[in-house]
């Protein structure tokens, strides 16, 4: 993850580089943007087409804990949907994790 977090700009509700760990167990550094209720993953800031888009409605967002058997739980969020493997998002600082937690939580439901 990187410190160049932007929040509440025209690009999205929050955006920045995030280390994303998916099913294969490896982390990948991706430019990530929450726009509305969708989390978009890009290879870099200048990519026009996302590598992956995840509608977040119905997902749960929580801090990772020791039961997740991953390193750096204090700066890692777990994004999970019933019946699916969780995805882990790792950040540089706890403050950065909290900003993303708030933005991701808002994206999990529609007003």
MMTF fields as JSON, N, C-alpha, C and O atoms, coordinates in Angstrom:
{
  "mmtfVersion": "1.0.0",
  "mmtfProducer": "UNKNOWN",
  "numBonds": 443,
  "numAtoms": 444,
  "numGroups": 111,
  "numChains": 1,
  "numModels": 1,
  "chainsPerModel": [1],
  "groupsPerChain": [111],
  "chainIdList": ["A"],
  "bondAtomList": [4, 2, 8, 6, 12, 10, 16, 14, 20, 18, 24, 22, 28, 26, 32, 30, 36, 34, 40, 38, 44, 42, 48, 46, 52, 50, 56, 54, 60, 58, 64, 62, 68, 66, 72, 70, 76, 74, 80, 78, 84, 82, 88, 86, 92, 90, 96, 94, 100, 98, 104, 102, 108, 106, 112, 110, 116, 114, 120, 118, 124, 122, 128, 126, 132, 130, 136, 134, 140, 138, 144, 142, 148, 146, 152, 150, 156, 154, 160, 158, 164, 162, 168, 166, 172, 170, 176, 174, 180, 178, 184, 182, 188, 186, 192, 190, 196, 194, 200, 198, 204, 202, 208, 206, 212, 210, 216, 214, 220, 218, 224, 222, 228, 226, 232, 230, 236, 234, 240, 238, 244, 242, 248, 246, 252, 250, 256, 254, 260, 258, 264, 262, 268, 266, 272, 270, 276, 274, 280, 278, 284, 282, 288, 286, 292, 290, 296, 294, 300, 298, 304, 302, 308, 306, 312, 310, 316, 314, 320, 318, 324, 322, 328, 326, 332, 330, 336, 334, 340, 338, 344, 342, 348, 346, 352, 350, 356, 354, 360, 358, 364, 362, 368, 366, 372, 370, 376, 374, 380, 378, 384, 382, 388, 386, 392, 390, 396, 394, 400, 398, 404, 402, 408, 406, 412, 410, 416, 414, 420, 418, 424, 422, 428, 426, 432, 430, 436, 434, 440, 438],
  "bondOrderList": [1, 1, 1, 1, 1, 1, 1, 1, 1, 1, 1, 1, 1, 1, 1, 1, 1, 1, 1, 1, 1, 1, 1, 1, 1, 1, 1, 1, 1, 1, 1, 1, 1, 1, 1, 1, 1, 1, 1, 1, 1, 1, 1, 1, 1, 1, 1, 1, 1, 1, 1, 1, 1, 1, 1, 1, 1, 1, 1, 1, 1, 1, 1, 1, 1, 1, 1, 1, 1, 1, 1, 1, 1, 1, 1, 1, 1, 1, 1, 1, 1, 1, 1, 1, 1, 1, 1, 1, 1, 1, 1, 1, 1, 1, 1, 1, 1, 1, 1, 1, 1, 1, 1, 1, 1, 1, 1, 1, 1, 1],
  "groupList": [{"groupName": "UNK", "atomNameList": ["N", "CA", "C", "O"], "elementList": ["N", "C", "C", "O"], "formalChargeList": [0, 0, 0, 0], "bondAtomList": [1, 0, 2, 1, 3, 2], "bondOrderList": [1, 1, 2], "singleLetterCode": "X", "chemCompType": "L-PEPTIDE LINKING"}],
  "groupTypeList": [0, 0, 0, 0, 0, 0, 0, 0, 0, 0, 0, 0, 0, 0, 0, 0, 0, 0, 0, 0, 0, 0, 0, 0, 0, 0, 0, 0, 0, 0, 0, 0, 0, 0, 0, 0, 0, 0, 0, 0, 0, 0, 0, 0, 0, 0, 0, 0, 0, 0, 0, 0, 0, 0, 0, 0, 0, 0, 0, 0, 0, 0, 0, 0, 0, 0, 0, 0, 0, 0, 0, 0, 0, 0, 0, 0, 0, 0, 0, 0, 0, 0, 0, 0, 0, 0, 0, 0, 0, 0, 0, 0, 0, 0, 0, 0, 0, 0, 0, 0, 0, 0, 0, 0, 0, 0, 0, 0, 0, 0, 0],
  "groupIdList": [1, 2, 3, 4, 5, 6, 7, 8, 9, 10, 11, 12, 13, 14, 15, 16, 17, 18, 19, 20, 21, 22, 23, 24, 25, 26, 27, 28, 29, 30, 31, 32, 33, 34, 35, 36, 37, 38, 39, 40, 41, 42, 43, 44, 45, 46, 47, 48, 49, 50, 51, 52, 53, 54, 55, 56, 57, 58, 59, 60, 61, 62, 63, 64, 65, 66, 67, 68, 69, 70, 71, 72, 73, 74, 75, 76, 77, 78, 79, 80, 81, 82, 83, 84, 85, 86, 87, 88, 89, 90, 91, 92, 93, 94, 95, 96, 97, 98, 99, 100, 101, 102, 103, 104, 105, 106, 107, 108, 109, 110, 111],
  "secStructList": [7, 7, 1, 7, 7, 3, 3, 3, 3, 6, 6, 3, 3, 3, 3, 3, 3, 3, 3, 3, 3, 7, 6, 6, 1, 7, 3, 3, 3, 3, 3, 3, 3, 3, 3, 6, 6, 3, 3, 3, 3, 3, 1, 1, 6, 6, 7, 1, 1, 7, 1, 3, 3, 3, 3, 7, 6, 6, 7, 3, 3, 3, 3, 7, 7, 4, 4, 4, 7, 7, 1, 7, 4, 4, 4, 3, 3, 3, 3, 3, 7, 6, 6, 1, 7, 7, 3, 3, 3, 3, 7, 1, 1, 2, 2, 2, 2, 2, 2, 2, 2, 2, 2, 2, 2, 2, 6, 6, 1, 7, 7],
  "xCoordList": [0.844, 0.0, 0.887, 2.045, 0.329, 1.114, 0.381, -0.815, 1.095, 0.546, -0.282, -0.916, -0.287, -1.008, -2.492, -3.022, -3.14, -4.572, -5.336, -5.007, -6.333, -7.215, -8.587, -9.016, -9.268, -10.569, -11.584, -11.352, -12.714, -13.815, -13.576, -14.162, -12.729, -12.503, -13.389, -14.215, -13.214, -14.059, -13.722, -14.511, -12.582, -12.172, -13.006, -13.309, -13.369, -14.138, -14.256, -13.806, -14.853, -15.025, -13.703, -13.45, -12.862, -11.513, -10.704, -11.231, -9.42, -8.577, -7.144, -6.736, -6.391, -4.987, -4.461, -5.222, -3.157, -2.569, -2.837, -2.662, -3.261, -3.582, -2.947, -2.935, -2.42, -1.952, -3.159, -3.78, -3.478, -4.68, -4.283, -3.535, -4.786, -4.5, -5.78, -6.792, -5.716, -6.908, -6.637, -5.697, -7.454, -7.439, -6.101, -5.856, -5.226, -3.948, -2.934, -1.861, -3.27, -2.396, -1.307, -0.535, -1.231, -0.204, -0.81, -1.964, -0.007, -0.438, -0.052, 1.019, -0.929, -0.665, -0.965, -2.016, -0.042, -0.236, -1.092, -0.679, -2.293, -3.237, -3.759, -3.989, -3.943, -4.611, -6.081, -6.7, -6.636, -7.981, -8.845, -8.406, -10.07, -10.991, -12.357, -12.9, -12.912, -14.304, -15.112, -14.913, -16.029, -16.898, -18.33, -18.733, -19.093, -20.451, -20.403, -19.831, -21.006, -21.026, -20.108, -20.249, -19.169, -18.282, -16.82, -16.397, -16.059, -14.609, -13.951, -14.16, -13.155, -12.481, -10.99, -10.394, -10.393, -8.954, -8.316, -8.77, -7.258, -6.521, -5.057, -4.557, -4.376, -2.942, -2.177, -1.198, -2.617, -1.958, -2.913, -4.054, -2.445, -3.314, -3.806, -4.852, -3.07, -3.439, -4.263, -4.672, -4.514, -5.325, -6.762, -7.311, -7.362, -8.75, -9.729, -10.843, -9.302, -10.183, -9.725, -8.565, -10.629, -10.227, -9.927, -10.515, -8.988, -8.694, -9.846, -10.139, -10.492, -11.578, -12.502, -12.056, -13.781, -14.771, -15.571, -16.012, -15.75, -16.477, -17.612, -17.359, -18.863, -19.972, -19.935, -19.853, -19.994, -19.787, -21.06, -20.99, -22.22, -23.465, -23.582, -23.451, -23.828, -23.971, -22.674, -22.695, -21.549, -20.255, -20.042, -20.614, -19.22, -18.867, -17.408, -16.561, -17.137, -15.796, -15.4, -16.127, -14.263, -13.809, -12.29, -11.625, -11.758, -10.321, -9.931, -10.666, -8.785, -8.297, -7.9, -7.585, -7.915, -7.459, -6.57, -6.338, -6.084, -5.119, -5.652, -4.872, -6.953, -7.523, -7.377, -7.506, -7.11, -6.961, -5.597, -5.378, -4.685, -3.349, -2.624, -2.07, -2.645, -1.891, -1.02, -1.267, -0.002, 0.862, 0.243, -0.619, 0.696, 0.3, -1.207, -1.801, -1.831, -3.284, -3.72, -4.848, -2.861, -3.268, -3.488, -4.179, -2.92, -3.103, -3.832, -3.712, -4.588, -5.25, -6.752, -7.203, -7.519, -8.966, -9.351, -8.69, -10.419, -10.96, -12.301, -13.2, -12.416, -13.638, -14.24, -13.613, -15.463, -16.003, -17.482, -18.24, -17.872, -19.27, -19.567, -18.721, -20.754, -21.06, -20.815, -21.106, -20.288, -19.996, -18.823, -18.569, -18.113, -16.954, -15.717, -15.816, -14.557, -13.308, -13.1, -13.427, -12.558, -12.337, -11.2, -10.316, -11.246, -10.16, -9.542, -10.261, -8.23, -7.553, -6.936, -6.32, -7.113, -6.56, -5.594, -5.977, -4.322, -3.297, -2.881, -2.71, -2.723, -2.405, -1.089, -0.55, -0.577, 0.705, 0.567, 1.446, -0.545, -0.723, -2.125, -3.018, -2.298, -3.627, -4.591, -5.776, -4.099, -4.955, -5.489, -6.663, -4.627, -5.023, -6.069, -7.063, -5.833, -6.791, -8.15, -9.18, -8.166, -9.43, -10.193, -11.416, -9.465, -10.11, -10.793, -11.94, -10.065, -10.622, -11.778, -12.78, -11.647, -12.714, -14.018, -15.073, -13.927, -15.103, -15.717, -16.932, -14.874, -15.359, -15.964, -17.003, -15.316, -15.813, -17.128, -18.034, -17.232, -18.483, -19.647, -20.72, -19.429, -20.493, -20.93, -22.086, -20.001, -20.297, -21.014, -21.433, -21.164, -21.774, -23.302, -23.959, -23.853, -25.32, -25.766, -25.024, -26.97, -27.554, -28.573, -29.409, -28.487, -29.45, -30.853, -31.788],
  "yCoordList": [-1.181, 0.0, 1.241, 1.201, 2.308, 3.532, 4.659, 4.558, 5.714, 6.819, 7.777, 8.685, 7.59, 8.547, 8.213, 7.882, 8.307, 8.03, 9.302, 10.382, 9.176, 10.308, 9.897, 8.758, 10.833, 10.512, 11.556, 12.758, 11.082, 11.974, 12.869, 13.947, 12.442, 13.261, 12.766, 11.873, 13.347, 12.972, 11.585, 11.012, 11.04, 9.715, 8.627, 7.599, 8.856, 7.865, 8.294, 9.378, 7.46, 7.783, 7.676, 8.433, 6.739, 6.605, 5.826, 4.947, 6.16, 5.435, 5.437, 6.327, 4.449, 4.347, 2.958, 2.057, 2.787, 1.464, 0.601, 1.042, -0.622, -1.573, -2.91, -3.304, -3.604, -4.974, -5.893, -5.956, -6.598, -7.42, -8.891, -9.332, -9.645, -11.082, -11.833, -11.7, -12.62, -13.38, -14.866, -15.265, -15.671, -17.11, -17.811, -18.813, -17.314, -18.007, -17.769, -18.373, -16.885, -16.667, -15.632, -15.366, -15.046, -14.03, -12.636, -12.427, -11.69, -10.292, -9.646, -9.911, -8.801, -8.053, -6.589, -6.269, -5.698, -4.261, -3.711, -3.703, -3.252, -2.758, -1.381, -1.095, -0.53, 0.746, 0.407, -0.232, 0.822, 0.421, 1.646, 2.635, 1.578, 2.709, 2.207, 1.27, 2.835, 2.577, 3.7, 4.879, 3.305, 4.274, 3.793, 2.785, 4.501, 4.056, 2.78, 2.762, 1.714, 0.441, -0.593, -1.791, -0.137, -1.057, -0.752, 0.404, -1.818, -1.723, -2.122, -3.227, -1.212, -1.432, -1.644, -0.931, -2.615, -2.868, -2.622, -3.153, -1.81, -1.5, -1.882, -1.903, -2.183, -2.48, -1.232, -1.334, -0.058, 1.2, 2.364, 2.203, 3.54, 4.722, 5.164, 5.805, 4.833, 5.339, 4.357, 4.679, 3.165, 2.201, 2.684, 3.191, 2.526, 2.948, 1.822, 2.077, 0.582, -0.567, -1.343, -1.745, -1.553, -2.291, -3.758, -4.365, -4.31, -5.746, -6.542, -7.661, -5.939, -6.62, -5.573, -4.508, -5.879, -5.029, -5.898, -6.993, -5.4, -6.146, -5.306, -4.367, -5.617, -4.952, -5.383, -6.577, -4.437, -4.732, -4.916, -5.275, -4.677, -4.814, -6.255, -7.199, -6.416, -7.738, -8.338, -9.397, -7.679, -8.168, -7.644, -6.625, -8.343, -7.842, -7.406, -8.023, -6.336, -5.775, -5.83, -5.329, -6.43, -6.527, -6.511, -6.799, -6.173, -6.283, -7.754, -8.594, -8.062, -9.439, -9.742, -8.829, -11.016, -11.382, -12.619, -13.165, -13.045, -14.146, -15.43, -16.232, -15.637, -16.86, -16.893, -17.953, -15.738, -15.681, -16.194, -16.389, -16.412, -16.946, -16.135, -16.688, -14.82, -13.945, -13.026, -12.838, -12.459, -11.519, -10.128, -9.837, -9.279, -7.866, -7.661, -6.852, -8.393, -8.273, -6.857, -6.471, -6.077, -4.728, -3.774, -2.767, -4.068, -3.189, -3.91, -3.522, -4.962, -5.769, -5.854, -6.063, -5.689, -5.86, -7.161, -7.597, -7.766, -8.972, -8.604, -8.096, -8.867, -8.597, -9.956, -10.776, -10.196, -11.549, -11.549, -10.674, -12.549, -12.776, -14.232, -15.1, -14.501, -15.89, -16.832, -16.501, -17.984, -19.043, -18.744, -19.521, -17.649, -17.33, -17.183, -16.821, -17.464, -17.26, -15.775, -14.956, -15.414, -13.989, -13.427, -14.154, -12.129, -11.404, -10.524, -9.957, -10.408, -9.582, -8.361, -8.469, -7.202, -5.939, -5.43, -5.197, -5.258, -4.834, -3.396, -2.999, -2.617, -1.198, -0.895, -1.747, 0.305, 0.699, 1.028, 0.699, 1.683, 2.122, 1.759, 1.46, 1.792, 1.543, 2.663, 2.409, 3.896, 5.032, 4.846, 5.101, 4.406, 4.146, 3.025, 3.115, 1.978, 0.862, 1.367, 0.969, 2.235, 2.743, 3.575, 3.473, 4.407, 5.203, 4.291, 4.513, 3.265, 2.318, 1.531, 1.278, 1.148, 0.38, 1.173, 0.637, 2.449, 3.325, 3.417, 3.292, 3.636, 3.771, 2.46, 2.464, 1.347, 0.037, -0.317, -0.866, -0.002, -0.248, 0.469, -0.107, 1.741, 2.53, 1.898, 2.018, 1.233, 0.648, -0.693, -1.235, -1.239, -2.565, -2.523, -3.564, -1.326, -1.236, -0.018, 0.952, -0.091, 1.002, 1.71, 1.073, 3.047, 3.817, 3.693, 4.27],
  "zCoordList": [0.0, 0.0, 0.0, 0.415, -0.461, -0.545, 0.168, 0.443, 0.46, 1.225, 0.369, 0.906, -0.956, -1.8, -1.875, -2.936, -0.733, -0.636, -0.977, -0.485, -1.8, -2.05, -1.553, -1.743, -0.917, -0.332, -0.759, -0.628, -1.273, -1.598, -2.795, -2.889, -3.707, -4.904, -6.04, -5.849, -7.219, -8.344, -8.88, -9.632, -8.515, -8.983, -8.3, -8.905, -7.055, -6.312, -4.873, -4.501, -4.068, -2.659, -1.914, -0.976, -2.329, -1.787, -2.824, -3.505, -2.932, -3.875, -3.38, -2.633, -3.793, -3.416, -3.715, -4.068, -3.573, -3.76, -2.537, -1.401, -2.779, -1.727, -2.087, -3.253, -1.085, -1.306, -1.158, -0.097, -2.227, -2.285, -2.3, -3.173, -1.33, -1.262, -1.586, -0.897, -2.643, -3.012, -2.85, -2.162, -3.478, -3.287, -3.446, -2.775, -4.317, -4.548, -3.429, -3.426, -2.473, -1.331, -1.529, -0.608, -2.704, -2.969, -2.92, -3.293, -2.453, -2.456, -3.771, -4.317, -4.272, -5.489, -5.191, -4.635, -5.56, -5.339, -6.476, -7.635, -6.122, -7.128, -6.747, -5.572, -7.753, -7.549, -7.333, -8.184, -6.225, -5.836, -5.628, -5.042, -6.106, -6.038, -5.598, -6.183, -4.56, -4.195, -4.835, -4.542, -5.715, -6.386, -6.191, -6.772, -5.386, -5.08, -4.249, -3.159, -4.769, -4.043, -4.695, -4.447, -5.526, -6.246, -5.928, -5.918, -5.667, -5.484, -6.798, -7.299, -7.35, -8.63, -8.368, -7.561, -9.041, -8.945, -10.306, -11.32, -10.319, -11.545, -11.354, -10.229, -12.448, -12.361, -11.919, -11.179, -12.368, -12.011, -12.126, -12.558, -11.738, -11.687, -13.062, -13.164, -14.118, -15.441, -16.259, -17.374, -15.725, -16.453, -16.532, -15.553, -17.695, -17.898, -17.548, -17.091, -17.769, -17.558, -16.323, -16.238, -15.368, -14.169, -14.471, -15.366, -13.69, -13.783, -13.179, -13.601, -12.183, -11.479, -10.882, -10.456, -10.855, -10.201, -9.234, -9.584, -8.027, -6.999, -6.439, -5.685, -6.788, -6.105, -4.633, -4.344, -3.718, -2.298, -1.485, -0.31, -2.086, -1.338, -0.846, -1.625, 0.455, 1.05, 1.573, 2.201, 1.325, 1.828, 3.24, 3.624, 4.007, 5.339, 5.328, 4.682, 6.053, 6.152, 7.616, 8.474, 7.911, 9.301, 9.339, 8.344, 10.495, 10.676, 10.683, 11.201, 10.113, 10.171, 11.611, 12.375, 11.984, 13.321, 13.241, 12.162, 14.385, 14.417, 13.793, 13.279, 13.828, 13.251, 11.733, 11.119, 11.126, 9.664, 9.2, 8.004, 10.146, 9.843, 8.762, 7.811, 8.934, 8.036, 8.882, 10.073, 8.25, 8.961, 8.926, 8.098, 9.836, 9.852, 10.01, 9.296, 10.945, 11.101, 11.468, 11.161, 12.115, 12.55, 11.375, 11.529, 10.213, 9.051, 7.91, 6.748, 8.25, 7.224, 7.467, 8.593, 6.387, 6.43, 5.738, 4.796, 6.215, 5.589, 4.956, 5.626, 3.668, 2.92, 2.598, 1.927, 3.079, 2.962, 2.612, 3.029, 1.838, 1.493, 1.814, 1.601, 2.32, 2.696, 1.513, 0.363, 1.816, 0.856, -0.086, -1.007, 0.122, -0.713, 0.166, 1.339, -0.408, 0.332, 0.578, -0.281, 1.745, 2.015, 1.176, 0.723, 0.983, 0.343, 1.424, 2.247, 1.429, 2.414, 1.735, 0.675, 2.361, 1.872, 2.925, 4.072, 2.528, 3.483, 3.191, 2.038, 4.281, 4.185, 4.891, 5.598, 4.703, 5.289, 6.769, 7.566, 7.138, 8.525, 9.019, 8.226, 10.326, 10.894, 10.514, 10.295, 10.434, 10.057, 8.635, 8.365, 7.743, 6.357, 6.323, 5.603, 7.105, 7.185, 7.662, 7.117, 8.667, 9.204, 8.173, 8.073, 7.397, 6.338, 5.324, 4.936, 4.908, 3.935, 4.549, 3.88, 5.805, 6.471, 6.412, 6.071, 6.747, 6.733, 5.333, 5.174, 4.323, 2.943, 2.442, 1.782, 2.754, 2.315, 3.007, 2.38, 4.299, 5.033, 4.374, 4.192, 4.014, 3.376, 2.048, 1.643, 1.387, 0.071, 0.16, -0.863, 1.369, 1.49, 1.541, 1.536, 1.589, 1.59, 0.793, 0.639, 0.302, -0.496, 0.394, 1.035, 0.421, 1.24, 0.689, 1.245]
}
